[in-house]
Amino acid sequence: MSITDVPVIAIDGPTASGKGTVAHGVAQALGWHVLDSGALYRLTALASFLQKIPLDDEPALAQAARNLDVRFAAGEIFLEGQEVSAAIRQEEVGNRASRVAALPAVRQALLARQRAFRLAPGLVADGRDMGTVVFPDARLKVFLDAAVQARAQRRCKQLIEKGISANLDDLLRDMRERDARDASRSVAPLVPAQDATVLDSSDLSAEQTVQAILDLWDKVLRDNPRP
Ligand code: DC
C-alpha cells in the first residue's frame, strides 16, 4: 500500500469554526489519525516568540518551523519537552500564528511535517489549506464555515470554561482581522478547494456536524468504492 492510498478527509475553514472538535470526532468514529495543522503554526509562533525572532525575519522563522522539537501524545502537546497545549491556545499566540502563517518559507518548512501524519488506516486533517495545498488528493474535502458571531461566541465560551478571561467584542474584532489576513495572503489563502463541500455549522452542534461529515464520507465510499 503506497502512502497515496491512505485516505484523507480534509476539513478546512476559518478560526473557531469548530474544525478541531469535529476533526477529532470524525477521526474517532473512523479509528483514523488526526492532524491539527493549526497547532504546528501556533507552535512555530510560540517557539519563535521564545527565541525572540522578530516577525519580519522570514528565514529565521522558517528555520524555527523546521527545527520544531514537538511531540503529540494522547491529547497533549510538548514543545522541547514542555507541555504547551494550553499555552498555544492563547489568543496572542493565535494572532502571531496567523502572521507567521502568511510567510511562504514557513509554510514550505511545515509541509513535509504535515504530510508525515498520513498514516494507515486514514487521516482527518484540519486546517486552512488541507484540501488545496497539503493533501490536494484528499478523497473528501469539507469547508466548514460558520457566521463570525457564532464563532466568536463559541471561542468566548471555550476560553471562559478554561478560566481565561474573554471579551466578545474584542474576540469579534480579532476574528474579523484574522479571517481577512488568512483569506487575503498570497500563499495558500483560506478559500474552499474547488471540489470541497461547504458545510455551514452556525446552527449545528458538534455531534451533528460530525454526523454530516460521516454521511458525506459514506457517500464518497458508495459513489467511488476502492479496493
Ligand atoms: O486553526 P488555528 O486557529 O489553530 O490556526 C492558527 C493560525 O494558523 C491561523 O490564524 C491560520 C494559521 N493556519 C494556516 O495558515 N494554515 C493551516 N493549515 C492551519 C492554520
mmCIF file of C-alpha atoms and ligand atoms in Angstrom:
data_model
loop_
_atom_site.group_PDB
_atom_site.id
_atom_site.type_symbol
_atom_site.label_atom_id
_atom_site.label_comp_id
_atom_site.label_asym_id
_atom_site.label_seq_id
_atom_site.Cartn_x
_atom_site.Cartn_y
_atom_site.Cartn_z
ATOM 1 C CA MET A 1 0.000 0.000 0.000
ATOM 2 C CA SER A 2 1.568 3.311 -1.011
ATOM 3 C CA ILE A 3 1.117 6.438 1.081
ATOM 4 C CA THR A 4 -1.189 7.971 -1.509
ATOM 5 C CA ASP A 5 -3.574 5.027 -0.950
ATOM 6 C CA VAL A 6 -4.100 6.161 2.643
ATOM 7 C CA PRO A 7 -7.401 8.094 2.555
ATOM 8 C CA VAL A 8 -7.509 11.680 3.780
ATOM 9 C CA ILE A 9 -10.531 13.716 4.822
ATOM 10 C CA ALA A 10 -9.585 17.416 4.673
ATOM 11 C CA ILE A 11 -11.517 19.800 6.916
ATOM 12 C CA ASP A 12 -10.680 23.444 6.249
ATOM 13 C CA GLY A 13 -12.299 26.607 7.494
ATOM 14 C CA PRO A 14 -11.911 29.858 9.404
ATOM 15 C CA THR A 15 -10.834 30.187 13.010
ATOM 16 C CA ALA A 16 -13.244 28.828 15.659
ATOM 17 C CA SER A 17 -15.488 27.162 13.096
ATOM 18 C CA GLY A 18 -15.339 24.048 15.284
ATOM 19 C CA LYS A 19 -12.904 22.222 12.988
ATOM 20 C CA GLY A 20 -10.760 20.847 15.815
ATOM 21 C CA THR A 21 -13.607 19.255 17.772
ATOM 22 C CA VAL A 22 -15.240 17.989 14.604
ATOM 23 C CA ALA A 23 -11.987 16.579 13.149
ATOM 24 C CA HIS A 24 -11.359 14.655 16.371
ATOM 25 C CA GLY A 25 -14.949 13.359 16.376
ATOM 26 C CA VAL A 26 -14.702 12.147 12.777
ATOM 27 C CA ALA A 27 -11.268 10.567 13.398
ATOM 28 C CA GLN A 28 -12.551 8.801 16.491
ATOM 29 C CA ALA A 29 -15.614 7.435 14.691
ATOM 30 C CA LEU A 30 -13.464 6.065 11.851
ATOM 31 C CA GLY A 31 -10.484 4.992 14.003
ATOM 32 C CA TRP A 32 -8.177 7.290 11.982
ATOM 33 C CA HIS A 33 -5.288 9.621 12.799
ATOM 34 C CA VAL A 34 -5.810 13.342 13.107
ATOM 35 C CA LEU A 35 -3.642 16.307 12.086
ATOM 36 C CA ASP A 36 -4.220 19.652 13.818
ATOM 37 C CA SER A 37 -2.163 21.734 11.384
ATOM 38 C CA GLY A 38 -3.071 24.979 13.185
ATOM 39 C CA ALA A 39 -1.179 23.619 16.213
ATOM 40 C CA LEU A 40 2.003 23.478 14.096
ATOM 41 C CA TYR A 41 1.615 27.170 13.178
ATOM 42 C CA ARG A 42 0.822 28.006 16.803
ATOM 43 C CA LEU A 43 3.899 26.034 17.945
ATOM 44 C CA THR A 44 6.045 27.904 15.425
ATOM 45 C CA ALA A 45 4.609 31.171 16.771
ATOM 46 C CA LEU A 46 5.350 30.209 20.374
ATOM 47 C CA ALA A 47 8.835 28.817 19.665
ATOM 48 C CA SER A 48 9.832 31.872 17.634
ATOM 49 C CA PHE A 49 8.466 34.188 20.335
ATOM 50 C CA LEU A 50 10.508 32.380 22.987
ATOM 51 C CA GLN A 51 13.565 32.624 20.709
ATOM 52 C CA LYS A 52 12.840 36.365 20.294
ATOM 53 C CA ILE A 53 12.732 36.120 16.498
ATOM 54 C CA PRO A 54 11.158 39.261 15.002
ATOM 55 C CA LEU A 55 8.116 38.803 12.749
ATOM 56 C CA ASP A 56 9.946 40.291 9.759
ATOM 57 C CA ASP A 57 12.804 37.739 9.838
ATOM 58 C CA GLU A 58 11.282 35.163 7.467
ATOM 59 C CA PRO A 59 14.386 32.917 7.119
ATOM 60 C CA ALA A 60 14.808 32.662 10.908
ATOM 61 C CA LEU A 61 11.065 31.945 11.375
ATOM 62 C CA ALA A 62 11.245 29.213 8.726
ATOM 63 C CA GLN A 63 14.290 27.760 10.482
ATOM 64 C CA ALA A 64 12.334 27.726 13.766
ATOM 65 C CA ALA A 65 9.487 25.886 11.983
ATOM 66 C CA ARG A 66 11.901 23.310 10.518
ATOM 67 C CA ASN A 67 13.588 22.749 13.875
ATOM 68 C CA LEU A 68 10.408 22.466 15.985
ATOM 69 C CA ASP A 69 11.028 19.835 18.638
ATOM 70 C CA VAL A 70 7.427 18.768 19.143
ATOM 71 C CA ARG A 71 5.651 15.680 20.364
ATOM 72 C CA PHE A 72 1.905 14.980 20.213
ATOM 73 C CA ALA A 73 0.882 12.441 22.870
ATOM 74 C CA ALA A 74 -2.653 11.479 23.956
ATOM 75 C CA GLY A 75 -4.177 14.936 23.568
ATOM 76 C CA GLU A 76 -1.139 16.748 24.977
ATOM 77 C CA ILE A 77 1.412 18.757 23.017
ATOM 78 C CA PHE A 78 5.047 19.106 24.070
ATOM 79 C CA LEU A 79 7.482 21.735 22.782
ATOM 80 C CA GLU A 80 11.062 20.946 23.751
ATOM 81 C CA GLY A 81 9.751 18.662 26.468
ATOM 82 C CA GLN A 82 7.391 21.289 27.972
ATOM 83 C CA GLU A 83 3.620 20.720 27.956
ATOM 84 C CA VAL A 84 2.211 23.651 25.940
ATOM 85 C CA SER A 85 -1.350 22.561 24.980
ATOM 86 C CA ALA A 86 -2.945 25.456 26.909
ATOM 87 C CA ALA A 87 -0.203 27.995 26.102
ATOM 88 C CA ILE A 88 -0.625 27.644 22.331
ATOM 89 C CA ARG A 89 -4.415 28.238 22.567
ATOM 90 C CA GLN A 90 -3.960 31.786 23.883
ATOM 91 C CA GLU A 91 -5.281 34.489 21.576
ATOM 92 C CA GLU A 92 -1.865 36.229 21.414
ATOM 93 C CA VAL A 93 -0.285 33.019 20.142
ATOM 94 C CA GLY A 94 -3.120 32.570 17.626
ATOM 95 C CA ASN A 95 -2.649 36.103 16.327
ATOM 96 C CA ARG A 96 1.110 35.632 15.987
ATOM 97 C CA ALA A 97 0.449 32.244 14.298
ATOM 98 C CA SER A 98 -1.723 33.958 11.699
ATOM 99 C CA ARG A 99 1.162 36.368 10.894
ATOM 100 C CA VAL A 100 3.790 33.640 10.816
ATOM 101 C CA ALA A 101 1.493 31.514 8.616
ATOM 102 C CA ALA A 102 1.414 34.247 5.961
ATOM 103 C CA LEU A 103 5.127 33.667 5.207
ATOM 104 C CA PRO A 104 5.795 31.299 2.271
ATOM 105 C CA ALA A 105 9.079 29.963 3.718
ATOM 106 C CA VAL A 106 7.331 28.988 6.963
ATOM 107 C CA ARG A 107 4.542 27.190 5.081
ATOM 108 C CA GLN A 108 7.121 25.349 2.974
ATOM 109 C CA ALA A 109 9.056 24.357 6.113
ATOM 110 C CA LEU A 110 5.927 22.757 7.633
ATOM 111 C CA LEU A 111 4.772 20.913 4.500
ATOM 112 C CA ALA A 112 6.680 17.623 4.915
ATOM 113 C CA ARG A 113 5.918 17.549 8.627
ATOM 114 C CA GLN A 114 2.185 17.759 7.907
ATOM 115 C CA ARG A 115 2.297 15.093 5.180
ATOM 116 C CA ALA A 116 4.090 12.716 7.580
ATOM 117 C CA PHE A 117 0.800 12.434 9.527
ATOM 118 C CA ARG A 118 -0.714 10.492 6.609
ATOM 119 C CA LEU A 119 -0.658 7.014 8.081
ATOM 120 C CA ALA A 120 -2.940 3.976 7.649
ATOM 121 C CA PRO A 121 -5.808 3.442 8.103
ATOM 122 C CA GLY A 122 -6.557 7.122 7.340
ATOM 123 C CA LEU A 123 -6.114 10.762 8.298
ATOM 124 C CA VAL A 124 -8.512 13.545 9.168
ATOM 125 C CA ALA A 125 -6.581 16.768 8.530
ATOM 126 C CA ASP A 126 -7.797 20.063 9.972
ATOM 127 C CA GLY A 127 -6.589 23.469 8.809
ATOM 128 C CA ARG A 128 -6.864 26.141 6.142
ATOM 129 C CA ASP A 129 -5.141 24.595 3.119
ATOM 130 C CA MET A 130 -5.515 20.858 3.716
ATOM 131 C CA GLY A 131 -7.650 20.345 0.607
ATOM 132 C CA THR A 132 -5.925 22.943 -1.581
ATOM 133 C CA VAL A 133 -2.178 22.510 -0.867
ATOM 134 C CA VAL A 134 -1.175 19.852 1.653
ATOM 135 C CA PHE A 135 -3.453 16.992 0.562
ATOM 136 C CA PRO A 136 -4.872 18.005 -2.834
ATOM 137 C CA ASP A 137 -5.731 14.317 -3.426
ATOM 138 C CA ALA A 138 -7.896 14.078 -0.265
ATOM 139 C CA ARG A 139 -10.874 11.830 -1.005
ATOM 140 C CA LEU A 140 -13.250 14.128 0.841
ATOM 141 C CA LYS A 141 -12.810 17.901 1.261
ATOM 142 C CA VAL A 142 -15.072 19.794 3.614
ATOM 143 C CA PHE A 143 -15.012 23.555 4.077
ATOM 144 C CA LEU A 144 -16.510 24.136 7.495
ATOM 145 C CA ASP A 145 -17.888 27.619 7.816
ATOM 146 C CA ALA A 146 -19.927 29.431 10.473
ATOM 147 C CA ALA A 147 -21.072 33.014 10.920
ATOM 148 C CA VAL A 148 -18.451 35.155 12.659
ATOM 149 C CA GLN A 149 -20.828 35.887 15.589
ATOM 150 C CA ALA A 150 -21.387 32.169 16.175
ATOM 151 C CA ARG A 151 -17.634 31.569 16.061
ATOM 152 C CA ALA A 152 -16.811 34.417 18.441
ATOM 153 C CA GLN A 153 -19.461 33.172 20.892
ATOM 154 C CA ARG A 154 -18.042 29.643 20.774
ATOM 155 C CA ARG A 155 -14.488 30.877 21.314
ATOM 156 C CA CYS A 156 -15.655 33.122 24.203
ATOM 157 C CA LYS A 157 -17.380 30.174 25.885
ATOM 158 C CA GLN A 158 -14.318 27.926 25.398
ATOM 159 C CA LEU A 159 -11.958 30.499 26.900
ATOM 160 C CA ILE A 160 -14.218 31.187 29.895
ATOM 161 C CA GLU A 161 -14.583 27.438 30.504
ATOM 162 C CA LYS A 162 -10.788 27.244 30.628
ATOM 163 C CA GLY A 163 -10.686 30.063 33.176
ATOM 164 C CA ILE A 164 -9.222 32.534 30.646
ATOM 165 C CA SER A 165 -10.921 35.956 30.643
ATOM 166 C CA ALA A 166 -12.559 36.877 27.336
ATOM 167 C CA ASN A 167 -14.499 39.768 25.853
ATOM 168 C CA LEU A 168 -16.928 39.099 22.997
ATOM 169 C CA ASP A 169 -16.341 42.428 21.201
ATOM 170 C CA ASP A 170 -12.542 42.022 21.302
ATOM 171 C CA LEU A 171 -12.865 38.463 20.030
ATOM 172 C CA LEU A 172 -15.156 39.549 17.190
ATOM 173 C CA ARG A 173 -12.711 42.259 16.117
ATOM 174 C CA ASP A 174 -9.658 39.938 16.308
ATOM 175 C CA MET A 175 -11.523 37.204 14.456
ATOM 176 C CA ARG A 176 -12.527 39.522 11.609
ATOM 177 C CA GLU A 177 -8.914 40.734 11.308
ATOM 178 C CA ARG A 178 -7.574 37.175 11.296
ATOM 179 C CA ASP A 179 -10.152 35.997 8.762
ATOM 180 C CA ALA A 180 -9.201 38.875 6.469
ATOM 181 C CA ARG A 181 -5.471 38.147 6.841
ATOM 182 C CA ASP A 182 -5.882 34.356 6.365
ATOM 183 C CA ALA A 183 -8.120 34.885 3.313
ATOM 184 C CA SER A 184 -6.045 37.556 1.590
ATOM 185 C CA ARG A 185 -2.482 36.244 1.939
ATOM 186 C CA SER A 186 -0.718 35.403 -1.292
ATOM 187 C CA VAL A 187 0.203 31.808 -0.412
ATOM 188 C CA ALA A 188 -2.385 29.178 0.480
ATOM 189 C CA PRO A 189 -5.161 31.662 1.290
ATOM 190 C CA LEU A 190 -8.213 30.423 3.150
ATOM 191 C CA VAL A 191 -10.531 29.504 0.289
ATOM 192 C CA PRO A 192 -12.587 26.365 -0.263
ATOM 193 C CA ALA A 193 -10.979 23.888 -2.673
ATOM 194 C CA GLN A 194 -12.911 23.747 -5.953
ATOM 195 C CA ASP A 195 -14.031 20.211 -5.135
ATOM 196 C CA ALA A 196 -14.880 20.951 -1.460
ATOM 197 C CA THR A 197 -18.317 20.616 0.096
ATOM 198 C CA VAL A 198 -19.152 23.766 2.053
ATOM 199 C CA LEU A 199 -20.857 22.978 5.360
ATOM 200 C CA ASP A 200 -22.262 25.808 7.492
ATOM 201 C CA SER A 201 -22.189 24.791 11.144
ATOM 202 C CA SER A 202 -23.694 28.014 12.605
ATOM 203 C CA ASP A 203 -26.831 26.159 13.664
ATOM 204 C CA LEU A 204 -25.379 22.668 14.110
ATOM 205 C CA SER A 205 -23.983 21.074 17.259
ATOM 206 C CA ALA A 206 -20.539 19.440 17.100
ATOM 207 C CA GLU A 207 -22.206 15.991 17.054
ATOM 208 C CA GLN A 208 -24.496 16.980 14.164
ATOM 209 C CA THR A 209 -21.517 18.337 12.225
ATOM 210 C CA VAL A 210 -19.511 15.131 12.792
ATOM 211 C CA GLN A 211 -22.504 13.109 11.573
ATOM 212 C CA ALA A 212 -22.892 15.304 8.485
ATOM 213 C CA ILE A 213 -19.235 14.640 7.560
ATOM 214 C CA LEU A 214 -19.565 10.894 8.221
ATOM 215 C CA ASP A 215 -22.611 10.900 5.902
ATOM 216 C CA LEU A 216 -20.557 12.679 3.216
ATOM 217 C CA TRP A 217 -17.790 10.069 3.657
ATOM 218 C CA ASP A 218 -20.306 7.205 3.282
ATOM 219 C CA LYS A 219 -21.445 8.811 0.064
ATOM 220 C CA VAL A 220 -17.840 9.018 -1.219
ATOM 221 C CA LEU A 221 -17.401 5.303 -0.497
ATOM 222 C CA ARG A 222 -20.712 4.419 -2.170
ATOM 223 C CA ASP A 223 -20.087 6.552 -5.271
ATOM 224 C CA ASN A 224 -16.437 5.675 -5.683
ATOM 225 C CA PRO A 225 -15.573 2.359 -3.993
ATOM 226 C CA ARG A 226 -11.908 1.361 -3.994
ATOM 227 C CA PRO A 227 -10.361 -1.986 -3.166
HETATM 228 O O1 DC B 1 -6.759 26.705 13.364
HETATM 229 P P1 DC B 1 -5.984 27.610 14.306
HETATM 230 O O2 DC B 1 -6.786 28.791 14.805
HETATM 231 O O3 DC B 1 -5.339 26.838 15.418
HETATM 232 O O4 DC B 1 -4.779 28.214 13.412
HETATM 233 C C1 DC B 1 -3.895 29.184 13.887
HETATM 234 C C2 DC B 1 -3.394 30.049 12.727
HETATM 235 O O5 DC B 1 -2.582 29.247 11.865
HETATM 236 C C3 DC B 1 -4.493 30.636 11.850
HETATM 237 O O6 DC B 1 -4.660 32.016 12.073
HETATM 238 C C4 DC B 1 -4.046 30.432 10.437
HETATM 239 C C5 DC B 1 -2.877 29.517 10.511
HETATM 240 N N1 DC B 1 -3.081 28.241 9.794
HETATM 241 C C6 DC B 1 -2.751 28.206 8.471
HETATM 242 O O7 DC B 1 -2.386 29.230 7.898
HETATM 243 N N2 DC B 1 -2.829 27.031 7.768
HETATM 244 C C7 DC B 1 -3.250 25.921 8.373
HETATM 245 N N3 DC B 1 -3.317 24.776 7.671
HETATM 246 C C8 DC B 1 -3.637 25.950 9.739
HETATM 247 C C9 DC B 1 -3.539 27.137 10.429
#
